[in-house]
Amino acid sequence: MTDDSRNAQNPHVETELVVAHGIAALVALSIAAVFGLIVSLQFFLPDLTGSSLPLGWGRLRYAHTQGVMIAWLGNAFLAFLYHAVPMLSGQSVTSRKLGLWLFGIWNFAVVLPGWVLVLAGVSQPLEWAEFPLPVDAFVMVALALAAVQFLPAFFRRGLETLYVSSWYIIGALVFTFLSFPMGNVVPEFVPGAAGAAFSGLWIHDAVGLFVTPLALAILYFVIPASTGRPIFSHFLSMLGFWGLFFLYPLNGTHHYVYSVIPMAAQVGAIAASALLGVIVVIVVTNLLLSLRGAGLFPRDVALRFVALATIFYLVVSVQGAMQAQMSLQQAVHFTDWVVGHSHLAMLGFASFAGVGGLIHAWQRIPSARYNATALEVAFGLMTLGIVAMFVDLTLAGLTQAELWANGAPWLESVRDSERYWVTRTTSGVLLAAGFVAALTGLTTGPRGAGAQALQSAGGAPSTSAVTPRLAPASAGAGQALKMSYVVAGVAGIVFFAMSVTLLGVWPERVLATQAALMAPANPLGINAAEERGREIYAREGCAYCHTQQIRYTEADIARFGSPTLAWETRFDVPHLWGTRRIGPDLARAAGTRTENWHYVHLYAPRNVAPLSIMPSYAALFDGSPDRPTQAARDLVAYIETLGRARALAWPDADAAAAAAVPNDPWAQMAFAAPSLNAHPGRTQARGGAPALDNAAAAENGAELWDNYCVGCHGESGRGDGPAAQWLLPRPTNLAEHEYTLNRLTDALWNGVYGTSMPAWRDHSAANRAALAEVVLGFSEVEPGPTPSAAQLALGQNVYAQHCAECHGGGGSGDGFAANDLPIPVAPTDFRSQRIAYEAGVGVVENGVAGTSMAPWTDRLTTAEIEAVVHYVRSLFDGDN
Amino acid sequence: MITTIVVGCALALALAFTLAWLLKPQLRSQIEAPKHFFQDRVRQYDRGLEDASGASGGSADEA
């Protein structure tokens, strides 16, 4: 490739590096988009990639976001810097050789190994920081090399002559280097809530100190270069620059509003977010005024991308400032609203700026291929795609927020989201097609056609007269400006340090004190197997669907239980708090489900939860759920640690902690929660169920059955659902049982303790009544042979001798041994349920696997067995 | 306390910019100067490209 830009007047532009990074960027974007598409398809085709762990949802999700930020935007920004820095500074970059090293490290020591390692299961479960530590080290090296490559050019002339894009580039390279370790390294050493506080800093700094400044550098560069007119106000641009760099680092904690992180840090971050919104309005106003005269639809496609990026920046920033506010955050956090926000930031604002910048540079590389038609197509597809995706995910988020706030069953929010997820994938296809079109546009077509396209668009600036507009600065004023920039630069560093201190270091101290005050003596830790399970949980991205933090909100307390305290997260290195709830929060998962249920759920999730969209983890099993590998055992063991320490110490430890911090209203909110574990499916002892009224039953009983029960009990209630073969005790064959409404009311409210039959307390009384009706309708129990008086007398005698100790003298399941059974499944209450005669004989002869009911054929004769079955059937008294 | 610091510092920053704008008129032209320098550089660069393109025969090829 020739470099036609080499001439006596212009600084040397490393066009080969522009092209190399540019093509790498667009190839990476296309790959990252494919990762994203597969991930999005798995929301409604959860078995799409089978049980392949490398192609599992979590690993692909890690690869998608790191691909967009590091592989795509990182390369795109570097490409643009090679074009822009010589023009901004009037100087060449430091070294072409250094550029080759930087290209090599960025792509072959960061992007490729990062993707390979993440897909191989070596990663960090940290948002925007998923590449593992060794890769992070190379990112730091690359950032240092980038600083050496690009920054010296700016400092060879006075600070007072630096254009705003130069400031953004300097700021981005310096502050990204400083902030990158906050989210990528610190949480690997600082546990739990404190680690999350540091992680939150990076979640925002990644966007605010890396992506946004470099995208804005492109906007401030391309707009005047394309329109041929200077920006509206350099003063406003500098006000915006310093405002953004002061305020962005102070936003981080707004990702953990209503968490245990000190409220002062949360409110401070919220205030900074609101102020940031004001600054962004100033920035965007200045950019839009700079676009005046370019028209609503500029003919230069590069300018069009950049103009739309400006609009997206306004929308996403105002939205961000809004959603940081507590009232909105309470509702929409963890929903797809936030996912829509982040997509608009990264694939709308930043990517449109990135593509616009690349096209702008390409138009000025005579040796570069340029396909104008493909780029027009790219603009259309990308615009349609991102607008549709943003609107769709915003609506999805509002839908989820409403359902969660109303206490609807969790899976209803999953079911109602499906239409939005289908639309999201469709919009993603448009976006991905747009990315491929952009790649096509910059790799096909005639060489040098970019300049012609620019001329024909009428966007080429006049080059007829190059005369300085201003007289040279007076020495005094120039010195004052220089000093003010130096002062502001120092202040920027101070503000960054302040953000780390106020939102990272100080909260860590407060949380440590809080943990010391509130933790029980010697809380139970986790063992080696559980730690191994935690690593599996982390590498598979479980925390990206299931949060592990119950927030200090009424909705969270009602659905999940007492909010998470600081000491409960003390072993979480790195933390697994998560930022999205596709599945329910798991902070109190311990003791909520049976081990059996977990194995089936991991192996074939829809067998126990037909509406679930969880991926299958069959790869952790040796062919079936009853043959878990050590990895599956470890994973389930880890899940059973979530919330365990506090549950074991409860309620005494909570009472002591409450007394220790009487004036902490947030802590008191945790201790005043009605229940420690409010999971609506958690089984509990019989009793206390609100009465059901069959007259008020919902009409969709059959649908409810299909959605929630069919996996275990089967379509006709015979206990032959797809999960049944792996559950112990097996699901009840409802066709051979007759129940009282009270018994069903109790089972639906409390579940059946010790079995995989969960409670359904999150369903309305109308729904539970409808399900009870369905169950009653399954019964095929017939009167059976009529027993003689002698048989009943024999049966009563046998019962008194052998059965009453468990089932109670009156058959109510309340015998003296009922509470001390080796397998803690409550004995049957014969007064509220009656088994078919033949089935009853089978139970006595064979026992019930998975319960304490043993076979009796070695101790009872056939006549005795038949007699006792007749007797227990006679105990059934309907609803009387 | 954190909120006070954040809001206070942001206001101080805005105030400093505003006062500088109001009280130092000569600073206005100085602070605006870089956008013109940049514009000139862009023009110069594009003219350099045009010159180079003209010298080498110019039009896009299909290579």
PDB file of N, CA and C in Angstrom, chain A residues 300-355:
ATOM      1  N   ASP A 300     -22.541  13.073   3.206  1.00  0.00           N
ATOM      2  CA  ASP A 300     -21.320  12.326   3.536  1.00  0.00           C
ATOM      3  C   ASP A 300     -21.673  11.268   4.574  1.00  0.00           C
ATOM      4  N   VAL A 301     -21.491  10.009   4.192  1.00  0.00           N
ATOM      5  CA  VAL A 301     -21.946   8.925   5.079  1.00  0.00           C
ATOM      6  C   VAL A 301     -21.169   8.912   6.396  1.00  0.00           C
ATOM      7  N   ALA A 302     -19.914   9.316   6.372  1.00  0.00           N
ATOM      8  CA  ALA A 302     -19.142   9.379   7.623  1.00  0.00           C
ATOM      9  C   ALA A 302     -19.767  10.395   8.568  1.00  0.00           C
ATOM     10  N   LEU A 303     -20.122  11.543   8.020  1.00  0.00           N
ATOM     11  CA  LEU A 303     -20.740  12.585   8.842  1.00  0.00           C
ATOM     12  C   LEU A 303     -22.111  12.133   9.333  1.00  0.00           C
ATOM     13  N   ARG A 304     -22.790  11.376   8.486  1.00  0.00           N
ATOM     14  CA  ARG A 304     -24.120  10.887   8.883  1.00  0.00           C
ATOM     15  C   ARG A 304     -24.006   9.936  10.076  1.00  0.00           C
ATOM     16  N   PHE A 305     -23.029   9.028  10.027  1.00  0.00           N
ATOM     17  CA  PHE A 305     -22.805   8.132  11.172  1.00  0.00           C
ATOM     18  C   PHE A 305     -22.520   8.952  12.428  1.00  0.00           C
ATOM     19  N   VAL A 306     -21.678   9.958  12.271  1.00  0.00           N
ATOM     20  CA  VAL A 306     -21.254  10.730  13.436  1.00  0.00           C
ATOM     21  C   VAL A 306     -22.398  11.591  13.966  1.00  0.00           C
ATOM     22  N   ALA A 307     -23.213  12.130  13.059  1.00  0.00           N
ATOM     23  CA  ALA A 307     -24.348  12.938  13.497  1.00  0.00           C
ATOM     24  C   ALA A 307     -25.330  12.090  14.299  1.00  0.00           C
ATOM     25  N   LEU A 308     -25.566  10.867  13.821  1.00  0.00           N
ATOM     26  CA  LEU A 308     -26.487   9.997  14.548  1.00  0.00           C
ATOM     27  C   LEU A 308     -25.874   9.557  15.877  1.00  0.00           C
ATOM     28  N   ALA A 309     -24.567   9.368  15.883  1.00  0.00           N
ATOM     29  CA  ALA A 309     -23.897   9.035  17.148  1.00  0.00           C
ATOM     30  C   ALA A 309     -24.130  10.148  18.172  1.00  0.00           C
ATOM     31  N   THR A 310     -24.135  11.388  17.710  1.00  0.00           N
ATOM     32  CA  THR A 310     -24.372  12.509  18.616  1.00  0.00           C
ATOM     33  C   THR A 310     -25.763  12.419  19.239  1.00  0.00           C
ATOM     34  N   ILE A 311     -26.746  12.107  18.422  1.00  0.00           N
ATOM     35  CA  ILE A 311     -28.117  11.964  18.924  1.00  0.00           C
ATOM     36  C   ILE A 311     -28.191  10.807  19.923  1.00  0.00           C
ATOM     37  N   PHE A 312     -27.572   9.684  19.551  1.00  0.00           N
ATOM     38  CA  PHE A 312     -27.581   8.527  20.455  1.00  0.00           C
ATOM     39  C   PHE A 312     -26.910   8.883  21.778  1.00  0.00           C
ATOM     40  N   TYR A 313     -25.862   9.682  21.695  1.00  0.00           N
ATOM     41  CA  TYR A 313     -25.157  10.060  22.926  1.00  0.00           C
ATOM     42  C   TYR A 313     -26.082  10.843  23.850  1.00  0.00           C
ATOM     43  N   LEU A 314     -26.853  11.742  23.272  1.00  0.00           N
ATOM     44  CA  LEU A 314     -27.793  12.516  24.085  1.00  0.00           C
ATOM     45  C   LEU A 314     -28.821  11.589  24.728  1.00  0.00           C
ATOM     46  N   VAL A 315     -29.417  10.729  23.919  1.00  0.00           N
ATOM     47  CA  VAL A 315     -30.481   9.855  24.426  1.00  0.00           C
ATOM     48  C   VAL A 315     -29.941   8.936  25.524  1.00  0.00           C
ATOM     49  N   VAL A 316     -28.818   8.313  25.252  1.00  0.00           N
ATOM     50  CA  VAL A 316     -28.319   7.322  26.214  1.00  0.00           C
ATOM     51  C   VAL A 316     -27.840   8.002  27.494  1.00  0.00           C
ATOM     52  N   SER A 317     -27.326   9.209  27.378  1.00  0.00           N
ATOM     53  CA  SER A 317     -26.823   9.878  28.575  1.00  0.00           C
ATOM     54  C   SER A 317     -27.961  10.400  29.441  1.00  0.00           C
ATOM     55  N   VAL A 318     -28.971  10.977  28.803  1.00  0.00           N
ATOM     56  CA  VAL A 318     -30.120  11.447  29.584  1.00  0.00           C
ATOM     57  C   VAL A 318     -30.823  10.244  30.212  1.00  0.00           C
ATOM     58  N   GLN A 319     -30.922   9.172  29.440  1.00  0.00           N
ATOM     59  CA  GLN A 319     -31.526   7.955  29.999  1.00  0.00           C
ATOM     60  C   GLN A 319     -30.714   7.449  31.186  1.00  0.00           C
ATOM     61  N   GLY A 320     -29.387   7.489  31.043  1.00  0.00           N
ATOM     62  CA  GLY A 320     -28.529   7.020  32.133  1.00  0.00           C
ATOM     63  C   GLY A 320     -28.694   7.854  33.378  1.00  0.00           C
ATOM     64  N   ALA A 321     -28.772   9.169  33.200  1.00  0.00           N
ATOM     65  CA  ALA A 321     -28.965  10.044  34.357  1.00  0.00           C
ATOM     66  C   ALA A 321     -30.300   9.761  35.029  1.00  0.00           C
ATOM     67  N   MET A 322     -31.301   9.458  34.212  1.00  0.00           N
ATOM     68  CA  MET A 322     -32.635   9.153  34.773  1.00  0.00           C
ATOM     69  C   MET A 322     -32.621   7.833  35.533  1.00  0.00           C
ATOM     70  N   GLN A 323     -32.045   6.813  34.924  1.00  0.00           N
ATOM     71  CA  GLN A 323     -32.151   5.492  35.540  1.00  0.00           C
ATOM     72  C   GLN A 323     -31.243   5.340  36.746  1.00  0.00           C
ATOM     73  N   ALA A 324     -30.345   6.308  36.946  1.00  0.00           N
ATOM     74  CA  ALA A 324     -29.553   6.285  38.174  1.00  0.00           C
ATOM     75  C   ALA A 324     -30.376   6.770  39.362  1.00  0.00           C
ATOM     76  N   GLN A 325     -31.481   7.464  39.094  1.00  0.00           N
ATOM     77  CA  GLN A 325     -32.303   7.985  40.192  1.00  0.00           C
ATOM     78  C   GLN A 325     -33.023   6.828  40.887  1.00  0.00           C
ATOM     79  N   MET A 326     -33.140   6.941  42.183  1.00  0.00           N
ATOM     80  CA  MET A 326     -33.579   5.788  42.974  1.00  0.00           C
ATOM     81  C   MET A 326     -34.976   5.299  42.592  1.00  0.00           C
ATOM     82  N   SER A 327     -35.876   6.234  42.302  1.00  0.00           N
ATOM     83  CA  SER A 327     -37.249   5.806  42.041  1.00  0.00           C
ATOM     84  C   SER A 327     -37.328   4.952  40.771  1.00  0.00           C
ATOM     85  N   LEU A 328     -36.657   5.376  39.725  1.00  0.00           N
ATOM     86  CA  LEU A 328     -36.681   4.594  38.488  1.00  0.00           C
ATOM     87  C   LEU A 328     -35.809   3.342  38.612  1.00  0.00           C
ATOM     88  N   GLN A 329     -34.672   3.528  39.251  1.00  0.00           N
ATOM     89  CA  GLN A 329     -33.742   2.406  39.419  1.00  0.00           C
ATOM     90  C   GLN A 329     -34.401   1.243  40.171  1.00  0.00           C
ATOM     91  N   GLN A 330     -35.203   1.597  41.175  1.00  0.00           N
ATOM     92  CA  GLN A 330     -35.862   0.563  41.977  1.00  0.00           C
ATOM     93  C   GLN A 330     -36.679  -0.363  41.084  1.00  0.00           C
ATOM     94  N   ALA A 331     -37.281   0.220  40.046  1.00  0.00           N
ATOM     95  CA  ALA A 331     -38.158  -0.582  39.183  1.00  0.00           C
ATOM     96  C   ALA A 331     -37.384  -1.264  38.059  1.00  0.00           C
ATOM     97  N   VAL A 332     -36.528  -0.530  37.391  1.00  0.00           N
ATOM     98  CA  VAL A 332     -35.986  -1.075  36.136  1.00  0.00           C
ATOM     99  C   VAL A 332     -34.634  -1.760  36.274  1.00  0.00           C
ATOM    100  N   HIS A 333     -33.985  -1.632  37.432  1.00  0.00           N
ATOM    101  CA  HIS A 333     -32.672  -2.254  37.549  1.00  0.00           C
ATOM    102  C   HIS A 333     -32.794  -3.770  37.431  1.00  0.00           C
ATOM    103  N   PHE A 334     -31.809  -4.362  36.816  1.00  0.00           N
ATOM    104  CA  PHE A 334     -31.749  -5.806  36.551  1.00  0.00           C
ATOM    105  C   PHE A 334     -32.667  -6.235  35.411  1.00  0.00           C
ATOM    106  N   THR A 335     -33.399  -5.286  34.794  1.00  0.00           N
ATOM    107  CA  THR A 335     -34.278  -5.657  33.674  1.00  0.00           C
ATOM    108  C   THR A 335     -33.569  -5.397  32.345  1.00  0.00           C
ATOM    109  N   ASP A 336     -34.279  -5.700  31.261  1.00  0.00           N
ATOM    110  CA  ASP A 336     -33.728  -5.459  29.924  1.00  0.00           C
ATOM    111  C   ASP A 336     -33.634  -3.970  29.589  1.00  0.00           C
ATOM    112  N   TRP A 337     -34.263  -3.133  30.391  1.00  0.00           N
ATOM    113  CA  TRP A 337     -34.108  -1.682  30.197  1.00  0.00           C
ATOM    114  C   TRP A 337     -32.618  -1.342  30.214  1.00  0.00           C
ATOM    115  N   VAL A 338     -31.908  -1.893  31.199  1.00  0.00           N
ATOM    116  CA  VAL A 338     -30.482  -1.595  31.339  1.00  0.00           C
ATOM    117  C   VAL A 338     -29.700  -2.185  30.164  1.00  0.00           C
ATOM    118  N   VAL A 339     -30.117  -3.351  29.708  1.00  0.00           N
ATOM    119  CA  VAL A 339     -29.447  -3.973  28.565  1.00  0.00           C
ATOM    120  C   VAL A 339     -29.645  -3.106  27.317  1.00  0.00           C
ATOM    121  N   GLY A 340     -30.843  -2.558  27.159  1.00  0.00           N
ATOM    122  CA  GLY A 340     -31.099  -1.644  26.049  1.00  0.00           C
ATOM    123  C   GLY A 340     -30.223  -0.405  26.154  1.00  0.00           C
ATOM    124  N   HIS A 341     -30.078   0.086  27.374  1.00  0.00           N
ATOM    125  CA  HIS A 341     -29.233   1.266  27.618  1.00  0.00           C
ATOM    126  C   HIS A 341     -27.787   0.976  27.210  1.00  0.00           C
ATOM    127  N   SER A 342     -27.266  -0.144  27.633  1.00  0.00           N
ATOM    128  CA  SER A 342     -25.859  -0.437  27.333  1.00  0.00           C
ATOM    129  C   SER A 342     -25.661  -0.702  25.841  1.00  0.00           C
ATOM    130  N   HIS A 343     -26.646  -1.317  25.195  1.00  0.00           N
ATOM    131  CA  HIS A 343     -26.520  -1.525  23.747  1.00  0.00           C
ATOM    132  C   HIS A 343     -26.551  -0.195  23.000  1.00  0.00           C
ATOM    133  N   LEU A 344     -27.394   0.729  23.465  1.00  0.00           N
ATOM    134  CA  LEU A 344     -27.427   2.028  22.787  1.00  0.00           C
ATOM    135  C   LEU A 344     -26.090   2.751  22.985  1.00  0.00           C
ATOM    136  N   ALA A 345     -25.488   2.577  24.159  1.00  0.00           N
ATOM    137  CA  ALA A 345     -24.197   3.233  24.417  1.00  0.00           C
ATOM    138  C   ALA A 345     -23.100   2.631  23.544  1.00  0.00           C
ATOM    139  N   MET A 346     -23.018   1.305  23.523  1.00  0.00           N
ATOM    140  CA  MET A 346     -21.876   0.666  22.875  1.00  0.00           C
ATOM    141  C   MET A 346     -22.094   0.428  21.375  1.00  0.00           C
ATOM    142  N   LEU A 347     -23.296  -0.001  21.004  1.00  0.00           N
ATOM    143  CA  LEU A 347     -23.543  -0.273  19.582  1.00  0.00           C
ATOM    144  C   LEU A 347     -24.212   0.898  18.880  1.00  0.00           C
ATOM    145  N   GLY A 348     -24.780   1.829  19.657  1.00  0.00           N
ATOM    146  CA  GLY A 348     -25.337   3.031  19.053  1.00  0.00           C
ATOM    147  C   GLY A 348     -24.301   4.139  19.040  1.00  0.00           C
ATOM    148  N   PHE A 349     -24.194   4.817  20.142  1.00  0.00           N
ATOM    149  CA  PHE A 349     -23.289   5.968  20.219  1.00  0.00           C
ATOM    150  C   PHE A 349     -21.845   5.613  19.804  1.00  0.00           C
ATOM    151  N   ALA A 350     -21.223   4.697  20.533  1.00  0.00           N
ATOM    152  CA  ALA A 350     -19.791   4.446  20.318  1.00  0.00           C
ATOM    153  C   ALA A 350     -19.524   3.799  18.963  1.00  0.00           C
ATOM    154  N   SER A 351     -20.369   2.843  18.574  1.00  0.00           N
ATOM    155  CA  SER A 351     -20.101   2.139  17.314  1.00  0.00           C
ATOM    156  C   SER A 351     -20.376   3.023  16.111  1.00  0.00           C
ATOM    157  N   PHE A 352     -21.403   3.855  16.189  1.00  0.00           N
ATOM    158  CA  PHE A 352     -21.641   4.781  15.077  1.00  0.00           C
ATOM    159  C   PHE A 352     -20.488   5.777  14.968  1.00  0.00           C
ATOM    160  N   ALA A 353     -19.989   6.209  16.121  1.00  0.00           N
ATOM    161  CA  ALA A 353     -18.829   7.101  16.081  1.00  0.00           C
ATOM    162  C   ALA A 353     -17.627   6.355  15.494  1.00  0.00           C
ATOM    163  N   GLY A 354     -17.451   5.103  15.925  1.00  0.00           N
ATOM    164  CA  GLY A 354     -16.311   4.321  15.446  1.00  0.00           C
ATOM    165  C   GLY A 354     -16.369   4.088  13.946  1.00  0.00           C
ATOM    166  N   VAL A 355     -17.549   3.675  13.452  1.00  0.00           N
ATOM    167  CA  VAL A 355     -17.679   3.433  12.013  1.00  0.00           C
ATOM    168  C   VAL A 355     -17.519   4.742  11.253  1.00  0.00           C
TER     169      VAL A 355
END
